[in-house]
Amino acid sequence: MPKEKIKVALVGFGSGGAIYHAPLLASLDSYALTAIVTSNADRKALAASLYPESEIFANLDSLLQALPRLGIDLAVISTVNSAHAENAIRCLQAGLHVVVDKPFALSRRQADSVIDIAKSNELVVLPYHNRRYDSDFLTVKKLLREDREMLGKIKSITSRIERYREKPKPGGWRETTKQQEGGGTLYDLGSHLIDQAVALFGAPQTVRASVKQIRGLGTDDDVSLTLVYEGLDYNIKASMVCPNPGPRFEIIGDALYIKEKGCPQEDMLRAGMDPNHTRYGLEKPEDWGYIRPAEGSKVEAREPYETVAAGNWQNYYKQLAEHLEAPKSAPPPVPVEDALIGLSIIEEALQHGQN
C-alpha cells in the first residue's frame, strides 16, 4: 500500500516560494502541494495557473482556519525575512511541522523561541539551506573529504557569490529592506555561504567581518567574513557591488583548486525546467573546476576536477520526507542546531563588522 503524501502549505509565493520551493515539492511523489498563501493578486493568479490542485489563500489566518478541512502536515515558510519566526511559531502552535527559508530567524534569541515551541509540541522545525545540495559545494565537499591529498596542506578556502548592480532590481526587497528587518546581503547571500562553512567545519573559533553599505540604501550590500578554524581561514565574500566577480570557490593549499562557475539549478528553475528532467542540475564539462599545481604538490599539471554529481535541491525534500516518517532513525536534511551556529556568526558579524 503506498504511503500517504505529505500535505504541504507553502506560505509565501514570491521568488522564493515560486522558484525554490513549489517546483521541487510538486515534482516529488512524497508531497502534495495542498495550499499556497499569497496576498499579491498577480501571484495568486500565477499560483492558481501553475498549481490548479492547490487551494490559494490570501493570508496565514485564513489558511490556519482551514486546517481541519485540509489536513495539512507541513508548512514551508517563504515570506519576507522579518516574518519568518512569527509565521513559524504560528504554524507550530497550529500543530504543523515547519520548514523555514533562510534566514531561519533574525537573531539567535528568535530562533531559540521557535525551536522551544517545536520541542514542546513534539514537532519538527528545520532551516531550508538548499545550497548544501549545489553541485559546486558537493564537489568541494568531496575534494576536502576524499581527495584532500591532491591539495596538500590547505591554508584557506574562499567562497563567493558576487554580483554587480548599480541599482536594486525592481521589487528587490532584499536589497532595500532595512537590516534590522532582515534586509541586506549578509542575511540574503551570506546565509547561504555561512551555512556551507558550518556544514563543512562546524562553529568557527573566531569571526572577522566587514559589513558595508556602498550604495546608500540603508542596508548592507558588500560583506567579507573570515571564519577562523584551527589551521584554516574560511573566507566568505557576498556582494551586490562587485564589478569583477571572483571564482565561486578557491582553495589554496600546496596546490590550488579553482571553481569559476556555480551550480546551474537556479538558472534552470527560473527558465522553467522540470526538476525531474534528465539534464536538471548537470554542469557542462567546461564549467568544472580545476586543480593547478604548486611546488611540491602531487599534481604535475593543471587538470580538471570533475563535478561529482548534479546539483539537486530535491534531495533536501527527499531527506525531509524520510525524517518526518522516522525522526529517530533518519537524519534531517539540515540540523536545526546548524541554523543557530549560522545566526551566531551573523550576529557577531553585525556587531563587529560595521564599526
CSV table of C-alpha atoms in Angstrom, one decimal:
chain,number,residue,atom,x,y,z
A,1,MET,CA,0.0,0.0,0.0
A,2,PRO,CA,1.6,3.4,-1.0
A,3,LYS,CA,2.4,5.8,1.8
A,4,GLU,CA,0.2,8.9,2.1
A,5,LYS,CA,1.6,12.0,0.7
A,6,ILE,CA,2.8,14.8,3.0
A,7,LYS,CA,0.3,17.7,2.6
A,8,VAL,CA,2.1,21.0,2.3
A,9,ALA,CA,1.1,24.6,2.8
A,10,LEU,CA,3.5,27.0,1.1
A,11,VAL,CA,3.4,30.3,3.0
A,12,GLY,CA,4.7,32.9,0.5
A,13,PHE,CA,4.8,32.8,-3.2
A,14,GLY,CA,7.4,35.4,-4.2
A,15,SER,CA,10.6,34.4,-5.9
A,16,GLY,CA,11.5,32.1,-3.0
A,17,GLY,CA,8.2,30.2,-3.0
A,18,ALA,CA,7.6,30.2,-6.7
A,19,ILE,CA,11.2,29.2,-7.8
A,20,TYR,CA,12.9,27.5,-4.9
A,21,HIS,CA,10.0,25.6,-3.2
A,22,ALA,CA,6.9,25.0,-5.3
A,23,PRO,CA,8.6,23.3,-8.3
A,24,LEU,CA,10.5,21.0,-6.1
A,25,LEU,CA,7.6,20.0,-4.0
A,26,ALA,CA,5.3,19.5,-7.0
A,27,SER,CA,7.9,17.3,-8.6
A,28,LEU,CA,8.1,14.7,-5.8
A,29,ASP,CA,5.7,11.9,-5.2
A,30,SER,CA,6.1,12.2,-1.4
A,31,TYR,CA,4.4,15.6,-1.3
A,32,ALA,CA,1.1,17.2,-2.2
A,33,LEU,CA,1.2,21.0,-2.6
A,34,THR,CA,-2.2,21.4,-1.0
A,35,ALA,CA,-2.2,25.1,-0.2
A,36,ILE,CA,-0.4,28.3,-1.2
A,37,VAL,CA,-0.6,31.6,0.7
A,38,THR,CA,0.0,34.9,-1.0
A,39,SER,CA,-1.7,38.3,-0.7
A,40,ASN,CA,-0.5,39.6,-4.1
A,41,ALA,CA,-3.2,39.4,-6.8
A,42,ASP,CA,-0.8,38.6,-9.6
A,43,ARG,CA,0.9,35.9,-7.6
A,44,LYS,CA,-2.5,34.4,-6.7
A,45,ALA,CA,-3.3,34.1,-10.4
A,46,LEU,CA,0.2,32.7,-11.2
A,47,ALA,CA,-0.1,30.1,-8.4
A,48,ALA,CA,-3.6,29.1,-9.5
A,49,SER,CA,-2.5,28.6,-13.1
A,50,LEU,CA,0.7,26.6,-12.2
A,51,TYR,CA,-0.8,24.5,-9.4
A,52,PRO,CA,-4.5,24.2,-10.1
A,53,GLU,CA,-4.9,21.4,-7.4
A,54,SER,CA,-3.6,23.8,-4.7
A,55,GLU,CA,-6.0,26.0,-2.8
A,56,ILE,CA,-4.9,29.6,-2.7
A,57,PHE,CA,-5.3,31.7,0.5
A,58,ALA,CA,-4.8,35.5,0.9
A,59,ASN,CA,-3.2,35.3,4.3
A,60,LEU,CA,-2.0,32.9,7.0
A,61,ASP,CA,-5.1,33.4,9.2
A,62,SER,CA,-7.4,32.0,6.5
A,63,LEU,CA,-5.1,29.1,6.0
A,64,LEU,CA,-5.0,28.2,9.7
A,65,GLN,CA,-8.8,28.4,9.9
A,66,ALA,CA,-9.0,25.8,7.1
A,67,LEU,CA,-6.5,23.3,8.6
A,68,PRO,CA,-9.2,20.9,9.9
A,69,ARG,CA,-10.6,20.6,6.4
A,70,LEU,CA,-7.3,20.4,4.5
A,71,GLY,CA,-5.3,18.1,6.8
A,72,ILE,CA,-2.0,19.9,6.2
A,73,ASP,CA,1.1,18.2,7.7
A,74,LEU,CA,3.9,20.7,6.8
A,75,ALA,CA,4.2,24.4,6.4
A,76,VAL,CA,7.0,25.8,4.3
A,77,ILE,CA,7.7,29.5,5.3
A,78,SER,CA,9.0,31.6,2.4
A,79,THR,CA,7.8,35.1,3.3
A,80,VAL,CA,9.8,38.3,3.9
A,81,ASN,CA,12.6,37.6,6.3
A,82,SER,CA,11.1,39.7,9.2
A,83,ALA,CA,8.1,37.4,9.3
A,84,HIS,CA,9.9,34.0,9.3
A,85,ALA,CA,10.0,33.4,13.1
A,86,GLU,CA,6.5,34.7,13.7
A,87,ASN,CA,4.9,32.6,10.9
A,88,ALA,CA,6.9,29.6,12.0
A,89,ILE,CA,5.6,29.9,15.6
A,90,ARG,CA,2.0,30.3,14.5
A,91,CYS,CA,2.2,27.2,12.3
A,92,LEU,CA,3.9,25.2,15.0
A,93,GLN,CA,1.2,26.3,17.5
A,94,ALA,CA,-1.4,25.0,15.0
A,95,GLY,CA,0.2,21.6,15.0
A,96,LEU,CA,2.2,21.7,11.8
A,97,HIS,CA,5.8,20.6,11.1
A,98,VAL,CA,7.7,23.6,9.7
A,99,VAL,CA,10.5,24.3,7.2
A,100,VAL,CA,11.8,27.9,7.4
A,101,ASP,CA,13.6,29.5,4.5
A,102,LYS,CA,16.8,31.3,5.2
A,103,PRO,CA,17.4,33.2,7.4
A,104,PHE,CA,15.8,30.9,9.9
A,105,ALA,CA,15.2,33.9,12.1
A,106,LEU,CA,16.7,37.4,12.6
A,107,SER,CA,18.5,36.5,15.8
A,108,ARG,CA,19.6,33.6,17.9
A,109,ARG,CA,17.0,34.6,20.5
A,110,GLN,CA,14.2,34.4,18.0
A,111,ALA,CA,15.5,31.1,16.7
A,112,ASP,CA,15.6,29.6,20.2
A,113,SER,CA,12.0,30.6,20.8
A,114,VAL,CA,10.9,28.9,17.6
A,115,ILE,CA,12.8,25.7,18.5
A,116,ASP,CA,11.5,25.6,22.0
A,117,ILE,CA,7.9,25.8,20.8
A,118,ALA,CA,8.6,22.9,18.3
A,119,LYS,CA,10.1,20.8,21.0
A,120,SER,CA,7.2,21.5,23.4
A,121,ASN,CA,4.7,20.4,20.7
A,122,GLU,CA,6.9,17.4,19.6
A,123,LEU,CA,7.1,18.8,16.1
A,124,VAL,CA,9.9,19.1,13.6
A,125,VAL,CA,11.2,22.6,12.6
A,126,LEU,CA,14.1,22.8,10.2
A,127,PRO,CA,16.0,25.5,8.2
A,128,TYR,CA,15.9,25.4,4.5
A,129,HIS,CA,19.5,25.5,3.4
A,130,ASN,CA,19.2,24.2,-0.2
A,131,ARG,CA,22.7,25.3,-1.1
A,132,ARG,CA,24.1,22.2,0.6
A,133,TYR,CA,22.8,20.4,-2.5
A,134,ASP,CA,24.6,22.6,-5.0
A,135,SER,CA,26.9,20.8,-7.5
A,136,ASP,CA,29.8,23.1,-6.7
A,137,PHE,CA,29.5,22.6,-2.9
A,138,LEU,CA,29.1,18.9,-3.2
A,139,THR,CA,32.3,18.8,-5.3
A,140,VAL,CA,34.2,20.9,-2.8
A,141,LYS,CA,32.9,18.6,0.0
A,142,LYS,CA,34.2,15.5,-1.9
A,143,LEU,CA,37.6,17.2,-2.6
A,144,LEU,CA,38.1,18.0,1.0
A,145,ARG,CA,37.0,14.7,2.4
A,146,GLU,CA,38.1,12.2,-0.2
A,147,ASP,CA,40.8,13.8,-2.3
A,148,ARG,CA,42.5,16.2,0.1
A,149,GLU,CA,45.9,14.8,-0.7
A,150,MET,CA,45.7,16.4,-4.1
A,151,LEU,CA,45.8,19.8,-2.5
A,152,GLY,CA,48.3,19.1,0.3
A,153,LYS,CA,48.2,21.3,3.4
A,154,ILE,CA,45.2,23.6,3.0
A,155,LYS,CA,45.7,27.2,4.2
A,156,SER,CA,42.5,28.9,3.1
A,157,ILE,CA,39.1,28.5,1.4
A,158,THR,CA,37.3,31.3,-0.3
A,159,SER,CA,33.6,31.1,-1.1
A,160,ARG,CA,31.9,33.8,-3.1
A,161,ILE,CA,28.6,35.0,-4.5
A,162,GLU,CA,29.4,38.4,-6.1
A,163,ARG,CA,27.1,40.4,-8.4
A,164,TYR,CA,27.1,43.9,-9.7
A,165,ARG,CA,24.0,46.1,-9.6
A,166,GLU,CA,24.3,49.9,-9.6
A,167,LYS,CA,20.6,50.0,-8.5
A,168,PRO,CA,18.5,47.3,-6.9
A,169,LYS,CA,16.4,45.3,-9.2
A,170,PRO,CA,12.6,46.2,-9.4
A,171,GLY,CA,10.8,44.6,-6.5
A,172,GLY,CA,14.1,43.5,-4.9
A,173,TRP,CA,13.1,44.0,-1.3
A,174,ARG,CA,16.1,42.1,0.0
A,175,GLU,CA,18.3,44.9,-1.3
A,176,THR,CA,16.3,47.8,0.1
A,177,THR,CA,14.7,46.5,3.4
A,178,LYS,CA,16.5,47.8,6.5
A,179,GLN,CA,19.0,45.4,8.0
A,180,GLN,CA,17.0,45.4,11.3
A,181,GLU,CA,14.1,43.9,9.3
A,182,GLY,CA,16.1,41.2,7.7
A,183,GLY,CA,17.2,43.0,4.6
A,184,GLY,CA,20.7,43.2,3.1
A,185,THR,CA,23.3,40.9,1.6
A,186,LEU,CA,24.5,39.3,4.9
A,187,TYR,CA,21.1,37.9,5.7
A,188,ASP,CA,20.5,37.0,2.0
A,189,LEU,CA,23.6,35.7,0.2
A,190,GLY,CA,25.6,35.5,3.3
A,191,SER,CA,23.3,33.0,5.0
A,192,HIS,CA,23.9,30.5,2.2
A,193,LEU,CA,27.7,30.8,2.3
A,194,ILE,CA,27.9,30.7,6.1
A,195,ASP,CA,25.8,27.6,6.2
A,196,GLN,CA,28.1,25.8,3.7
A,197,ALA,CA,31.1,26.6,6.0
A,198,VAL,CA,29.1,25.3,9.0
A,199,ALA,CA,28.2,22.1,7.1
A,200,LEU,CA,31.9,21.5,6.4
A,201,PHE,CA,33.6,22.6,9.6
A,202,GLY,CA,31.0,23.5,12.3
A,203,ALA,CA,31.3,26.6,14.5
A,204,PRO,CA,34.4,28.7,14.0
A,205,GLN,CA,36.8,29.7,16.7
A,206,THR,CA,36.5,33.4,15.8
A,207,VAL,CA,34.9,35.6,13.2
A,208,ARG,CA,36.4,38.6,11.4
A,209,ALA,CA,33.9,40.7,9.4
A,210,SER,CA,33.5,43.8,7.2
A,211,VAL,CA,29.8,44.6,6.5
A,212,LYS,CA,29.5,47.7,4.3
A,213,GLN,CA,26.7,49.9,2.8
A,214,ILE,CA,28.1,51.1,-0.5
A,215,ARG,CA,25.0,52.2,-2.4
A,216,GLY,CA,23.4,54.2,0.4
A,217,LEU,CA,20.2,52.1,0.5
A,218,GLY,CA,20.2,51.8,4.3
A,219,THR,CA,21.2,48.2,4.3
A,220,ASP,CA,24.4,46.2,3.7
A,221,ASP,CA,25.4,45.3,0.1
A,222,ASP,CA,29.1,44.2,0.5
A,223,VAL,CA,30.2,41.6,3.0
A,224,SER,CA,33.5,40.0,3.8
A,225,LEU,CA,33.9,37.4,6.6
A,226,THR,CA,36.7,35.3,7.7
A,227,LEU,CA,35.7,32.3,9.8
A,228,VAL,CA,38.8,31.1,11.7
A,229,TYR,CA,39.2,27.4,12.3
A,230,GLU,CA,42.2,25.6,13.6
A,231,GLY,CA,44.9,25.9,10.9
A,232,LEU,CA,42.4,27.3,8.3
A,233,ASP,CA,40.8,30.5,7.3
A,234,TYR,CA,37.4,30.2,5.6
A,235,ASN,CA,36.7,33.4,3.7
A,236,ILE,CA,33.2,34.5,2.6
A,237,LYS,CA,32.6,37.2,0.1
A,238,ALA,CA,29.0,38.3,-0.7
A,239,SER,CA,28.4,41.4,-2.7
A,240,MET,CA,25.9,43.2,-4.9
A,241,VAL,CA,28.5,45.8,-5.9
A,242,CYS,CA,31.4,43.8,-7.3
A,243,PRO,CA,32.2,44.7,-10.9
A,244,ASN,CA,34.7,41.8,-11.3
A,245,PRO,CA,33.3,38.7,-9.5
A,246,GLY,CA,35.8,36.2,-8.4
A,247,PRO,CA,35.6,32.4,-8.6
A,248,ARG,CA,32.8,30.7,-6.8
A,249,PHE,CA,35.3,28.6,-4.8
A,250,GLU,CA,39.0,28.9,-4.4
A,251,ILE,CA,41.1,26.6,-2.2
A,252,ILE,CA,44.7,27.4,-1.5
A,253,GLY,CA,47.0,24.6,-0.3
A,254,ASP,CA,50.2,23.2,-1.7
A,255,ALA,CA,48.1,23.1,-4.9
A,256,LEU,CA,45.3,25.4,-5.9
A,257,TYR,CA,41.7,24.5,-6.7
A,258,ILE,CA,39.5,27.0,-8.6
A,259,LYS,CA,35.8,26.6,-9.4
A,260,GLU,CA,34.7,29.6,-11.5
A,261,LYS,CA,31.0,28.9,-12.0
A,262,GLY,CA,28.4,28.0,-9.5
A,263,CYS,CA,25.6,25.5,-9.6
A,264,PRO,CA,23.1,25.9,-12.5
A,265,GLN,CA,19.9,24.9,-10.7
A,266,GLU,CA,18.7,28.5,-10.1
A,267,ASP,CA,19.0,29.4,-13.7
A,268,MET,CA,17.3,26.2,-14.8
A,269,LEU,CA,14.4,26.7,-12.4
A,270,ARG,CA,14.0,30.3,-13.5
A,271,ALA,CA,13.9,29.1,-17.1
A,272,GLY,CA,11.0,26.7,-16.2
A,273,MET,CA,13.0,23.4,-16.3
A,274,ASP,CA,11.2,20.5,-14.6
A,275,PRO,CA,13.4,19.3,-11.7
A,276,ASN,CA,12.8,15.7,-12.9
A,277,HIS,CA,14.4,16.5,-16.3
A,278,THR,CA,17.4,14.3,-17.0
A,279,ARG,CA,19.6,17.4,-17.5
A,280,TYR,CA,18.5,19.2,-14.4
A,281,GLY,CA,21.4,20.3,-12.2
A,282,LEU,CA,24.1,19.0,-14.5
A,283,GLU,CA,27.1,21.1,-15.3
A,284,LYS,CA,28.8,21.2,-18.6
A,285,PRO,CA,32.4,19.8,-18.5
A,286,GLU,CA,33.8,23.1,-19.4
A,287,ASP,CA,32.3,24.5,-16.2
A,288,TRP,CA,34.1,22.0,-13.9
A,289,GLY,CA,36.8,23.3,-11.6
A,290,TYR,CA,40.4,22.6,-11.9
A,291,ILE,CA,43.5,22.0,-9.8
A,292,ARG,CA,46.6,23.9,-10.5
A,293,PRO,CA,49.9,22.6,-9.3
A,294,ALA,CA,52.3,24.3,-6.9
A,295,GLU,CA,55.9,23.5,-5.9
A,296,GLY,CA,56.0,20.2,-4.0
A,297,SER,CA,52.3,19.3,-4.8
A,298,LYS,CA,51.3,15.8,-6.1
A,299,VAL,CA,49.6,17.4,-9.1
A,300,GLU,CA,52.0,17.6,-12.0
A,301,ALA,CA,50.0,19.8,-14.4
A,302,ARG,CA,46.7,21.7,-14.4
A,303,GLU,CA,43.9,19.2,-14.6
A,304,PRO,CA,40.1,19.4,-14.4
A,305,TYR,CA,38.4,18.1,-11.3
A,306,GLU,CA,35.1,16.7,-12.3
A,307,THR,CA,31.9,17.9,-10.7
A,308,VAL,CA,30.8,14.9,-8.7
A,309,ALA,CA,27.1,14.9,-9.4
A,310,ALA,CA,24.2,17.0,-10.5
A,311,GLY,CA,23.1,19.6,-8.0
A,312,ASN,CA,19.7,18.5,-6.7
A,313,TRP,CA,17.7,20.6,-4.3
A,314,GLN,CA,15.0,17.9,-4.5
A,315,ASN,CA,17.2,15.9,-2.2
A,316,TYR,CA,16.5,18.3,0.7
A,317,TYR,CA,12.8,17.4,0.5
A,318,LYS,CA,13.5,13.7,-0.1
A,319,GLN,CA,15.5,13.6,3.1
A,320,LEU,CA,12.9,15.6,4.9
A,321,ALA,CA,10.2,13.1,4.0
A,322,GLU,CA,12.3,10.3,5.4
A,323,HIS,CA,13.0,12.3,8.6
A,324,LEU,CA,9.3,13.0,9.1
A,325,GLU,CA,8.4,9.4,8.7
A,326,ALA,CA,11.2,8.2,11.0
A,327,PRO,CA,12.6,11.1,13.0
A,328,LYS,CA,14.6,8.9,15.4
A,329,SER,CA,16.4,6.9,12.6
A,330,ALA,CA,16.5,9.2,9.6
A,331,PRO,CA,18.6,12.3,10.0
A,332,PRO,CA,17.2,15.7,9.0
A,333,PRO,CA,18.5,17.3,5.8
A,334,VAL,CA,19.9,20.2,7.8
A,335,PRO,CA,20.1,20.0,11.6
A,336,VAL,CA,18.3,22.9,13.3
A,337,GLU,CA,21.4,23.4,15.5
A,338,ASP,CA,23.3,24.4,12.4
A,339,ALA,CA,20.9,27.3,11.9
A,340,LEU,CA,21.8,28.5,15.4
A,341,ILE,CA,25.5,28.4,14.6
A,342,GLY,CA,24.9,30.4,11.4
A,343,LEU,CA,22.8,33.0,13.2
A,344,SER,CA,25.5,33.4,15.9
A,345,ILE,CA,28.0,34.1,13.1
A,346,ILE,CA,25.7,36.7,11.6
A,347,GLU,CA,25.1,38.4,14.9
A,348,GLU,CA,28.9,38.6,15.5
A,349,ALA,CA,29.4,40.0,12.0
A,350,LEU,CA,26.8,42.6,12.5
A,351,GLN,CA,28.2,43.6,16.0
A,352,HIS,CA,31.8,43.9,14.9
A,353,GLY,CA,31.8,44.3,11.2
A,354,GLN,CA,30.1,47.7,10.9
A,355,ASN,CA,32.3,49.5,13.5
